[in-house]
Amino acid sequence: MPLSQKLFAIVTSLCVLFFIIEMVRRKKLREEYSVLWLGTSMVMLVLVIKYDWLVWLTGVIGAALPTTTLFLGSIIFLILLSVQFSIKLSKLTDQVKNLAQENALLRADIESSEMISK
């Protein structure tokens, strides 16, 4: 890997790493979402520094070029991100349903107590 590409990849990986840490520190990103981002940036950093590992991984999966392996890795990352958001969305949907039901029950209790007091 040419030095300019290596430096660009290292700087990009470190920028992502520090950006995610800063977002968590400022409470703009929750810790539960940061794990996948931090893990990905660390894997990127390691594969750039240890380029031989990327070449070996490329051979293991049978890809033609290391860039193909990185592209596959980015697709896997996006799939994992989608699954993480789907899980969170499912939990939030259940919470909204439960809150709506509790709200309806409380409203019915209030209306029945108002009817009794009249």
CSV table of N, CA, C and O in Angstrom, one decimal:
chain,number,residue,atom,x,y,z
A,1,MET,N,0.9,-1.2,0.0
A,1,MET,CA,0.0,0.0,0.0
A,1,MET,C,0.9,1.2,0.0
A,1,MET,O,1.8,1.4,0.8
A,2,PRO,N,0.7,2.1,-0.9
A,2,PRO,CA,1.5,3.4,-1.0
A,2,PRO,C,1.3,4.2,0.3
A,2,PRO,O,0.3,4.1,1.0
A,3,LEU,N,2.4,4.9,0.7
A,3,LEU,CA,2.4,5.6,1.9
A,3,LEU,C,1.3,6.7,2.0
A,3,LEU,O,0.7,6.8,3.1
A,4,SER,N,1.0,7.4,0.9
A,4,SER,CA,-0.1,8.4,1.0
A,4,SER,C,-1.4,7.8,1.3
A,4,SER,O,-2.2,8.3,2.0
A,5,GLN,N,-1.7,6.6,0.7
A,5,GLN,CA,-2.9,5.9,1.0
A,5,GLN,C,-3.0,5.4,2.4
A,5,GLN,O,-4.0,5.5,3.1
A,6,LYS,N,-1.9,4.9,2.9
A,6,LYS,CA,-1.8,4.5,4.3
A,6,LYS,C,-2.0,5.6,5.3
A,6,LYS,O,-2.8,5.5,6.2
A,7,LEU,N,-1.4,6.7,5.0
A,7,LEU,CA,-1.5,7.9,5.9
A,7,LEU,C,-3.0,8.4,5.9
A,7,LEU,O,-3.6,8.7,6.9
A,8,PHE,N,-3.6,8.4,4.7
A,8,PHE,CA,-5.0,8.9,4.6
A,8,PHE,C,-5.9,7.9,5.4
A,8,PHE,O,-6.8,8.4,6.1
A,9,ALA,N,-5.7,6.6,5.2
A,9,ALA,CA,-6.5,5.7,5.9
A,9,ALA,C,-6.3,5.7,7.4
A,9,ALA,O,-7.3,5.6,8.2
A,10,ILE,N,-5.1,5.9,7.9
A,10,ILE,CA,-4.9,6.1,9.3
A,10,ILE,C,-5.5,7.3,9.9
A,10,ILE,O,-6.2,7.3,10.9
A,11,VAL,N,-5.4,8.4,9.2
A,11,VAL,CA,-6.0,9.7,9.6
A,11,VAL,C,-7.5,9.6,9.6
A,11,VAL,O,-8.2,10.0,10.6
A,12,THR,N,-8.1,9.0,8.6
A,12,THR,CA,-9.5,8.8,8.5
A,12,THR,C,-10.0,7.9,9.7
A,12,THR,O,-11.0,8.3,10.4
A,13,SER,N,-9.3,6.8,10.0
A,13,SER,CA,-9.7,5.9,11.1
A,13,SER,C,-9.6,6.6,12.4
A,13,SER,O,-10.5,6.5,13.2
A,14,LEU,N,-8.5,7.4,12.6
A,14,LEU,CA,-8.4,8.1,13.9
A,14,LEU,C,-9.4,9.2,14.0
A,14,LEU,O,-10.0,9.4,15.1
A,15,CYS,N,-9.8,9.9,12.9
A,15,CYS,CA,-10.8,10.9,13.0
A,15,CYS,C,-12.1,10.3,13.3
A,15,CYS,O,-12.9,10.9,14.1
A,16,VAL,N,-12.5,9.2,12.7
A,16,VAL,CA,-13.8,8.5,13.1
A,16,VAL,C,-13.7,8.1,14.5
A,16,VAL,O,-14.7,8.4,15.3
A,17,LEU,N,-12.7,7.6,15.0
A,17,LEU,CA,-12.5,7.1,16.4
A,17,LEU,C,-12.7,8.3,17.3
A,17,LEU,O,-13.5,8.2,18.3
A,18,PHE,N,-12.0,9.4,17.1
A,18,PHE,CA,-12.1,10.5,18.0
A,18,PHE,C,-13.4,11.2,17.9
A,18,PHE,O,-14.0,11.8,18.9
A,19,PHE,N,-14.0,11.3,16.7
A,19,PHE,CA,-15.3,11.9,16.5
A,19,PHE,C,-16.4,11.1,17.3
A,19,PHE,O,-17.2,11.7,18.0
A,20,ILE,N,-16.4,9.8,17.3
A,20,ILE,CA,-17.3,9.0,18.0
A,20,ILE,C,-17.2,9.2,19.5
A,20,ILE,O,-18.1,9.4,20.2
A,21,ILE,N,-15.9,9.2,19.9
A,21,ILE,CA,-15.6,9.4,21.4
A,21,ILE,C,-16.2,10.8,21.8
A,21,ILE,O,-16.8,10.9,22.9
A,22,GLU,N,-15.9,11.8,21.0
A,22,GLU,CA,-16.4,13.1,21.3
A,22,GLU,C,-17.9,13.2,21.3
A,22,GLU,O,-18.5,13.9,22.2
A,23,MET,N,-18.6,12.5,20.4
A,23,MET,CA,-20.0,12.5,20.3
A,23,MET,C,-20.6,11.9,21.6
A,23,MET,O,-21.6,12.3,22.2
A,24,VAL,N,-20.0,10.8,22.1
A,24,VAL,CA,-20.4,10.1,23.3
A,24,VAL,C,-20.2,11.0,24.5
A,24,VAL,O,-21.0,11.2,25.4
A,25,ARG,N,-19.0,11.7,24.5
A,25,ARG,CA,-18.7,12.5,25.6
A,25,ARG,C,-19.7,13.7,25.8
A,25,ARG,O,-20.0,14.1,26.9
A,26,ARG,N,-20.1,14.2,24.6
A,26,ARG,CA,-21.1,15.4,24.6
A,26,ARG,C,-22.5,14.9,24.7
A,26,ARG,O,-23.4,15.7,24.7
A,27,LYS,N,-22.7,13.6,24.9
A,27,LYS,CA,-24.0,13.0,25.0
A,27,LYS,C,-24.9,13.2,23.8
A,27,LYS,O,-26.1,13.3,23.9
A,28,LYS,N,-24.3,13.3,22.6
A,28,LYS,CA,-25.0,13.4,21.4
A,28,LYS,C,-25.2,12.0,20.7
A,28,LYS,O,-26.0,11.8,19.8
A,29,LEU,N,-24.4,11.0,21.2
A,29,LEU,CA,-24.5,9.6,20.8
A,29,LEU,C,-24.5,8.8,22.0
A,29,LEU,O,-23.6,8.9,22.8
A,30,ARG,N,-25.4,7.8,22.1
A,30,ARG,CA,-25.5,6.9,23.2
A,30,ARG,C,-24.4,5.9,23.1
A,30,ARG,O,-24.0,5.5,22.0
A,31,GLU,N,-24.0,5.4,24.2
A,31,GLU,CA,-22.9,4.4,24.3
A,31,GLU,C,-23.3,3.1,23.5
A,31,GLU,O,-22.5,2.5,22.9
A,32,GLU,N,-24.6,2.7,23.6
A,32,GLU,CA,-25.0,1.5,22.9
A,32,GLU,C,-24.8,1.6,21.4
A,32,GLU,O,-24.6,0.5,20.8
A,33,TYR,N,-24.9,2.8,20.8
A,33,TYR,CA,-24.7,2.9,19.4
A,33,TYR,C,-23.2,3.1,19.1
A,33,TYR,O,-22.8,2.8,17.9
A,34,SER,N,-22.5,3.5,20.0
A,34,SER,CA,-21.0,3.8,19.7
A,34,SER,C,-20.2,2.6,19.6
A,34,SER,O,-19.1,2.6,19.0
A,35,VAL,N,-20.6,1.5,20.2
A,35,VAL,CA,-19.8,0.2,20.2
A,35,VAL,C,-19.5,-0.2,18.8
A,35,VAL,O,-18.3,-0.5,18.5
A,36,LEU,N,-20.5,-0.3,17.9
A,36,LEU,CA,-20.3,-0.7,16.6
A,36,LEU,C,-19.4,0.2,15.8
A,36,LEU,O,-18.5,-0.2,15.1
A,37,TRP,N,-19.5,1.5,16.0
A,37,TRP,CA,-18.7,2.5,15.3
A,37,TRP,C,-17.3,2.4,15.8
A,37,TRP,O,-16.3,2.5,15.0
A,38,LEU,N,-17.1,2.3,17.1
A,38,LEU,CA,-15.7,2.3,17.7
A,38,LEU,C,-15.0,1.0,17.2
A,38,LEU,O,-13.9,1.0,16.9
A,39,GLY,N,-15.8,-0.1,17.2
A,39,GLY,CA,-15.2,-1.4,16.8
A,39,GLY,C,-14.8,-1.3,15.3
A,39,GLY,O,-13.7,-1.8,15.0
A,40,THR,N,-15.6,-0.7,14.5
A,40,THR,CA,-15.3,-0.6,13.1
A,40,THR,C,-14.1,0.3,12.8
A,40,THR,O,-13.2,-0.1,12.0
A,41,SER,N,-14.0,1.4,13.5
A,41,SER,CA,-12.8,2.3,13.3
A,41,SER,C,-11.6,1.6,13.8
A,41,SER,O,-10.5,1.8,13.2
A,42,MET,N,-11.7,0.8,14.9
A,42,MET,CA,-10.5,0.1,15.4
A,42,MET,C,-10.0,-1.0,14.4
A,42,MET,O,-8.8,-1.1,14.2
A,43,VAL,N,-11.0,-1.7,13.9
A,43,VAL,CA,-10.7,-2.7,12.9
A,43,VAL,C,-10.0,-2.1,11.6
A,43,VAL,O,-9.0,-2.6,11.1
A,44,MET,N,-10.6,-0.9,11.2
A,44,MET,CA,-10.0,-0.2,10.1
A,44,MET,C,-8.5,0.2,10.4
A,44,MET,O,-7.7,0.0,9.5
A,45,LEU,N,-8.3,0.7,11.5
A,45,LEU,CA,-7.0,1.1,11.9
A,45,LEU,C,-6.0,0.0,12.0
A,45,LEU,O,-4.9,0.1,11.5
A,46,VAL,N,-6.4,-1.1,12.5
A,46,VAL,CA,-5.5,-2.3,12.6
A,46,VAL,C,-5.2,-2.8,11.2
A,46,VAL,O,-4.1,-3.2,10.9
A,47,LEU,N,-6.2,-2.9,10.4
A,47,LEU,CA,-6.0,-3.5,9.0
A,47,LEU,C,-5.1,-2.5,8.2
A,47,LEU,O,-4.4,-3.0,7.3
A,48,VAL,N,-5.2,-1.2,8.5
A,48,VAL,CA,-4.3,-0.3,7.7
A,48,VAL,C,-2.9,-0.5,8.2
A,48,VAL,O,-1.9,-0.5,7.4
A,49,ILE,N,-2.7,-0.6,9.5
A,49,ILE,CA,-1.4,-0.7,10.1
A,49,ILE,C,-0.8,-2.0,9.8
A,49,ILE,O,0.4,-2.2,9.4
A,50,LYS,N,-1.6,-3.1,9.9
A,50,LYS,CA,-1.1,-4.4,9.6
A,50,LYS,C,-1.7,-4.9,8.2
A,50,LYS,O,-2.6,-5.7,8.2
A,51,TYR,N,-1.3,-4.3,7.2
A,51,TYR,CA,-1.8,-4.5,5.8
A,51,TYR,C,-1.7,-6.0,5.4
A,51,TYR,O,-2.5,-6.5,4.7
A,52,ASP,N,-0.7,-6.6,6.0
A,52,ASP,CA,-0.5,-8.1,5.7
A,52,ASP,C,-1.7,-8.9,6.1
A,52,ASP,O,-2.1,-9.8,5.5
A,53,TRP,N,-2.3,-8.4,7.2
A,53,TRP,CA,-3.5,-9.1,7.7
A,53,TRP,C,-4.7,-9.0,6.7
A,53,TRP,O,-5.4,-9.9,6.5
A,54,LEU,N,-4.8,-7.8,6.2
A,54,LEU,CA,-5.8,-7.5,5.2
A,54,LEU,C,-5.6,-8.4,3.9
A,54,LEU,O,-6.5,-9.0,3.4
A,55,VAL,N,-4.3,-8.5,3.5
A,55,VAL,CA,-4.0,-9.4,2.4
A,55,VAL,C,-4.3,-10.8,2.7
A,55,VAL,O,-4.9,-11.6,1.9
A,56,TRP,N,-4.0,-11.3,3.9
A,56,TRP,CA,-4.3,-12.6,4.3
A,56,TRP,C,-5.8,-12.9,4.4
A,56,TRP,O,-6.3,-13.9,3.9
A,57,LEU,N,-6.5,-11.9,4.9
A,57,LEU,CA,-8.0,-12.0,5.0
A,57,LEU,C,-8.6,-12.1,3.6
A,57,LEU,O,-9.5,-12.8,3.4
A,58,THR,N,-8.0,-11.3,2.7
A,58,THR,CA,-8.5,-11.4,1.3
A,58,THR,C,-8.3,-12.7,0.7
A,58,THR,O,-9.2,-13.3,0.0
A,59,GLY,N,-7.2,-13.4,1.0
A,59,GLY,CA,-6.9,-14.7,0.5
A,59,GLY,C,-7.9,-15.7,1.1
A,59,GLY,O,-8.3,-16.7,0.5
A,60,VAL,N,-8.1,-15.5,2.4
A,60,VAL,CA,-9.0,-16.5,3.1
A,60,VAL,C,-10.4,-16.5,2.6
A,60,VAL,O,-11.0,-17.5,2.4
A,61,ILE,N,-11.0,-15.3,2.3
A,61,ILE,CA,-12.3,-15.2,1.8
A,61,ILE,C,-12.4,-15.4,0.3
A,61,ILE,O,-13.5,-15.5,-0.3
A,62,GLY,N,-11.2,-15.4,-0.4
A,62,GLY,CA,-11.2,-15.7,-1.8
A,62,GLY,C,-11.5,-14.5,-2.7
A,62,GLY,O,-11.8,-14.7,-3.9
A,63,ALA,N,-11.3,-13.3,-2.1
A,63,ALA,CA,-11.5,-12.1,-2.9
A,63,ALA,C,-10.2,-11.9,-3.8
A,63,ALA,O,-9.1,-12.4,-3.6
A,64,ALA,N,-10.4,-11.1,-4.9
A,64,ALA,CA,-9.3,-10.8,-5.8
A,64,ALA,C,-8.4,-9.7,-5.3
A,64,ALA,O,-7.2,-9.8,-5.4
A,65,LEU,N,-9.0,-8.7,-4.6
A,65,LEU,CA,-8.2,-7.6,-4.2
A,65,LEU,C,-8.5,-7.2,-2.8
A,65,LEU,O,-9.6,-7.4,-2.3
A,66,PRO,N,-7.6,-6.6,-2.0
A,66,PRO,CA,-7.9,-6.1,-0.7
A,66,PRO,C,-9.0,-5.1,-0.6
A,66,PRO,O,-9.8,-5.1,0.3
A,67,THR,N,-9.2,-4.3,-1.7
A,67,THR,CA,-10.3,-3.4,-1.7
A,67,THR,C,-11.6,-4.1,-1.7
A,67,THR,O,-12.6,-3.6,-1.2
A,68,THR,N,-11.7,-5.2,-2.3
A,68,THR,CA,-12.9,-6.0,-2.3
A,68,THR,C,-13.2,-6.5,-0.9
A,68,THR,O,-14.4,-6.4,-0.5
A,69,THR,N,-12.2,-6.8,-0.2
A,69,THR,CA,-12.4,-7.2,1.2
A,69,THR,C,-12.9,-6.1,2.0
A,69,THR,O,-13.9,-6.2,2.9
A,70,LEU,N,-12.4,-4.9,1.8
A,70,LEU,CA,-12.9,-3.7,2.6
A,70,LEU,C,-14.3,-3.4,2.2
A,70,LEU,O,-15.1,-3.0,3.0
A,71,PHE,N,-14.6,-3.5,0.9
A,71,PHE,CA,-16.0,-3.3,0.4
A,71,PHE,C,-16.9,-4.3,1.1
A,71,PHE,O,-18.0,-3.9,1.6
A,72,LEU,N,-16.6,-5.5,1.2
A,72,LEU,CA,-17.4,-6.5,1.8
A,72,LEU,C,-17.5,-6.2,3.3
A,72,LEU,O,-18.6,-6.3,3.9
A,73,GLY,N,-16.4,-5.7,3.9
A,73,GLY,CA,-16.5,-5.3,5.3
A,73,GLY,C,-17.5,-4.2,5.5
A,73,GLY,O,-18.2,-4.1,6.5
A,74,SER,N,-17.5,-3.2,4.6
A,74,SER,CA,-18.4,-2.1,4.7
A,74,SER,C,-19.8,-2.5,4.6
A,74,SER,O,-20.7,-2.0,5.3
A,75,ILE,N,-20.1,-3.5,3.7
A,75,ILE,CA,-21.5,-4.0,3.6
A,75,ILE,C,-21.9,-4.7,4.8
A,75,ILE,O,-23.0,-4.5,5.3
A,76,ILE,N,-21.0,-5.5,5.4
A,76,ILE,CA,-21.3,-6.2,6.7
A,76,ILE,C,-21.6,-5.2,7.8
A,76,ILE,O,-22.5,-5.3,8.6
A,77,PHE,N,-20.8,-4.1,7.8
A,77,PHE,CA,-21.0,-3.0,8.8
A,77,PHE,C,-22.4,-2.4,8.7
A,77,PHE,O,-23.1,-2.2,9.6
A,78,LEU,N,-22.8,-2.1,7.4
A,78,LEU,CA,-24.1,-1.5,7.2
A,78,LEU,C,-25.2,-2.5,7.6
A,78,LEU,O,-26.2,-2.1,8.1
A,79,ILE,N,-25.0,-3.8,7.3
A,79,ILE,CA,-26.0,-4.8,7.7
A,79,ILE,C,-26.1,-4.8,9.3
A,79,ILE,O,-27.3,-4.8,9.8
A,80,LEU,N,-25.0,-4.8,9.9
A,80,LEU,CA,-25.0,-4.8,11.4
A,80,LEU,C,-25.7,-3.6,12.0
A,80,LEU,O,-26.4,-3.6,12.9
A,81,LEU,N,-25.4,-2.4,11.3
A,81,LEU,CA,-26.0,-1.2,11.7
A,81,LEU,C,-27.5,-1.2,11.5
A,81,LEU,O,-28.3,-0.8,12.4
A,82,SER,N,-28.0,-1.8,10.4
A,82,SER,CA,-29.4,-1.9,10.2
A,82,SER,C,-30.1,-2.8,11.2
A,82,SER,O,-31.2,-2.5,11.6
A,83,VAL,N,-29.4,-3.9,11.5
A,83,VAL,CA,-30.0,-4.8,12.5
A,83,VAL,C,-30.1,-4.1,13.9
A,83,VAL,O,-31.1,-4.3,14.6
A,84,GLN,N,-29.0,-3.4,14.2
A,84,GLN,CA,-29.0,-2.7,15.5
A,84,GLN,C,-30.2,-1.7,15.6
A,84,GLN,O,-30.9,-1.6,16.6
A,85,PHE,N,-30.4,-0.9,14.5
A,85,PHE,CA,-31.5,0.0,14.5
A,85,PHE,C,-32.9,-0.7,14.4
A,85,PHE,O,-33.8,-0.2,15.0
A,86,SER,N,-32.9,-1.8,13.8
A,86,SER,CA,-34.2,-2.6,13.8
A,86,SER,C,-34.6,-3.1,15.1
A,86,SER,O,-35.7,-3.0,15.5
A,87,ILE,N,-33.6,-3.5,15.9
A,87,ILE,CA,-33.8,-4.0,17.3
A,87,ILE,C,-34.3,-2.8,18.1
A,87,ILE,O,-35.3,-3.0,18.9
A,88,LYS,N,-33.6,-1.7,18.0
A,88,LYS,CA,-34.0,-0.5,18.8
A,88,LYS,C,-35.4,0.0,18.4
A,88,LYS,O,-36.3,0.3,19.2
A,89,LEU,N,-35.7,0.0,17.1
A,89,LEU,CA,-37.0,0.4,16.6
A,89,LEU,C,-38.1,-0.5,17.1
A,89,LEU,O,-39.2,-0.1,17.5
A,90,SER,N,-37.9,-1.8,17.2
A,90,SER,CA,-38.8,-2.8,17.7
A,90,SER,C,-39.1,-2.5,19.2
A,90,SER,O,-40.3,-2.5,19.6
A,91,LYS,N,-38.1,-2.3,20.0
A,91,LYS,CA,-38.3,-2.0,21.4
A,91,LYS,C,-39.1,-0.7,21.6
A,91,LYS,O,-40.0,-0.6,22.4
A,92,LEU,N,-38.7,0.3,20.8
A,92,LEU,CA,-39.5,1.6,20.9
A,92,LEU,C,-40.9,1.5,20.5
A,92,LEU,O,-41.8,2.1,21.1
A,93,THR,N,-41.2,0.7,19.5
A,93,THR,CA,-42.6,0.4,19.0
A,93,THR,C,-43.4,-0.2,20.2
A,93,THR,O,-44.5,0.2,20.4
A,94,ASP,N,-42.8,-1.2,20.8
A,94,ASP,CA,-43.4,-1.8,22.0
A,94,ASP,C,-43.7,-0.8,23.1
A,94,ASP,O,-44.7,-0.8,23.7
A,95,GLN,N,-42.7,0.0,23.4
A,95,GLN,CA,-42.8,1.0,24.4
A,95,GLN,C,-44.0,2.0,24.1
A,95,GLN,O,-44.7,2.4,25.0
A,96,VAL,N,-44.0,2.4,22.9
A,96,VAL,CA,-45.1,3.4,22.5
A,96,VAL,C,-46.5,2.7,22.6
A,96,VAL,O,-47.4,3.3,23.1
A,97,LYS,N,-46.6,1.5,22.2
A,97,LYS,CA,-47.8,0.7,22.3
A,97,LYS,C,-48.2,0.6,23.8
A,97,LYS,O,-49.4,0.9,24.2
A,98,ASN,N,-47.3,0.3,24.7
A,98,ASN,CA,-47.6,0.1,26.1
A,98,ASN,C,-48.0,1.5,26.7
A,98,ASN,O,-48.9,1.5,27.5
A,99,LEU,N,-47.3,2.5,26.3
A,99,LEU,CA,-47.6,3.9,26.9
A,99,LEU,C,-49.0,4.3,26.4
A,99,LEU,O,-49.7,4.9,27.2
A,100,ALA,N,-49.3,4.0,25.2
A,100,ALA,CA,-50.7,4.4,24.7
A,100,ALA,C,-51.8,3.6,25.4
A,100,ALA,O,-52.8,4.2,25.8
A,101,GLN,N,-51.5,2.3,25.7
A,101,GLN,CA,-52.5,1.6,26.4
A,101,GLN,C,-52.6,2.1,27.9
A,101,GLN,O,-53.7,2.2,28.4
A,102,GLU,N,-51.5,2.4,28.5
A,102,GLU,CA,-51.5,2.9,29.9
A,102,GLU,C,-52.2,4.2,29.9
A,102,GLU,O,-53.0,4.5,30.8
A,103,ASN,N,-52.0,5.1,28.9
A,103,ASN,CA,-52.6,6.4,28.8
A,103,ASN,C,-54.1,6.2,28.7
A,103,ASN,O,-54.9,6.9,29.3
A,104,ALA,N,-54.6,5.3,27.9
A,104,ALA,CA,-56.0,5.0,27.7
A,104,ALA,C,-56.6,4.5,29.0
A,104,ALA,O,-57.7,5.0,29.3
A,105,LEU,N,-56.0,3.7,29.7
A,105,LEU,CA,-56.5,3.2,31.0
A,105,LEU,C,-56.6,4.3,32.0
A,105,LEU,O,-57.6,4.4,32.7
A,106,LEU,N,-55.5,5.1,32.1
A,106,LEU,CA,-55.6,6.3,33.0
A,106,LEU,C,-56.7,7.3,32.7
A,106,LEU,O,-57.4,7.8,33.6
A,107,ARG,N,-56.8,7.5,31.4
A,107,ARG,CA,-57.9,8.4,30.9
A,107,ARG,C,-59.3,7.9,31.3
A,107,ARG,O,-60.1,8.6,31.8
A,108,ALA,N,-59.4,6.5,31.2
A,108,ALA,CA,-60.7,5.9,31.5
A,108,ALA,C,-60.9,6.0,33.0
A,108,ALA,O,-62.1,6.3,33.5
A,109,ASP,N,-59.9,5.8,33.8
A,109,ASP,CA,-60.0,5.9,35.3
A,109,ASP,C,-60.4,7.3,35.7
A,109,ASP,O,-61.3,7.5,36.5
A,110,ILE,N,-59.8,8.3,35.0
A,110,ILE,CA,-60.1,9.7,35.4
A,110,ILE,C,-61.5,10.1,35.0
A,110,ILE,O,-62.3,10.7,35.8
A,111,GLU,N,-61.9,9.6,33.8
A,111,GLU,CA,-63.3,9.9,33.4
A,111,GLU,C,-64.3,9.2,34.3
A,111,GLU,O,-65.4,9.8,34.6
A,112,SER,N,-64.0,8.0,34.7
A,112,SER,CA,-65.0,7.3,35.6
A,112,SER,C,-65.0,7.9,37.0
A,112,SER,O,-66.1,8.0,37.6
A,113,SER,N,-63.9,8.4,37.4
A,113,SER,CA,-63.9,9.1,38.8
A,113,SER,C,-64.6,10.4,38.7
A,113,SER,O,-65.2,10.8,39.6
A,114,GLU,N,-64.5,11.1,37.5
A,114,GLU,CA,-65.3,12.3,37.4
A,114,GLU,C,-66.8,12.1,37.3
A,114,GLU,O,-67.6,12.9,37.8
A,115,MET,N,-67.2,11.0,36.7
A,115,MET,CA,-68.6,10.6,36.6
A,115,MET,C,-69.1,10.3,38.0
A,115,MET,O,-70.2,10.6,38.3
A,116,ILE,N,-68.3,9.6,38.8
A,116,ILE,CA,-68.8,9.2,40.1
A,116,ILE,C,-68.9,10.5,41.0
A,116,ILE,O,-69.8,10.6,41.8
A,117,SER,N,-68.0,11.4,40.9
A,117,SER,CA,-68.0,12.6,41.7
A,117,SER,C,-69.2,13.6,41.4
A,117,SER,O,-69.5,14.4,42.1
A,118,LYS,N,-69.7,13.4,40.2
A,118,LYS,CA,-70.8,14.3,39.8
A,118,LYS,C,-72.1,13.8,40.4
A,118,LYS,O,-72.9,13.5,40.8
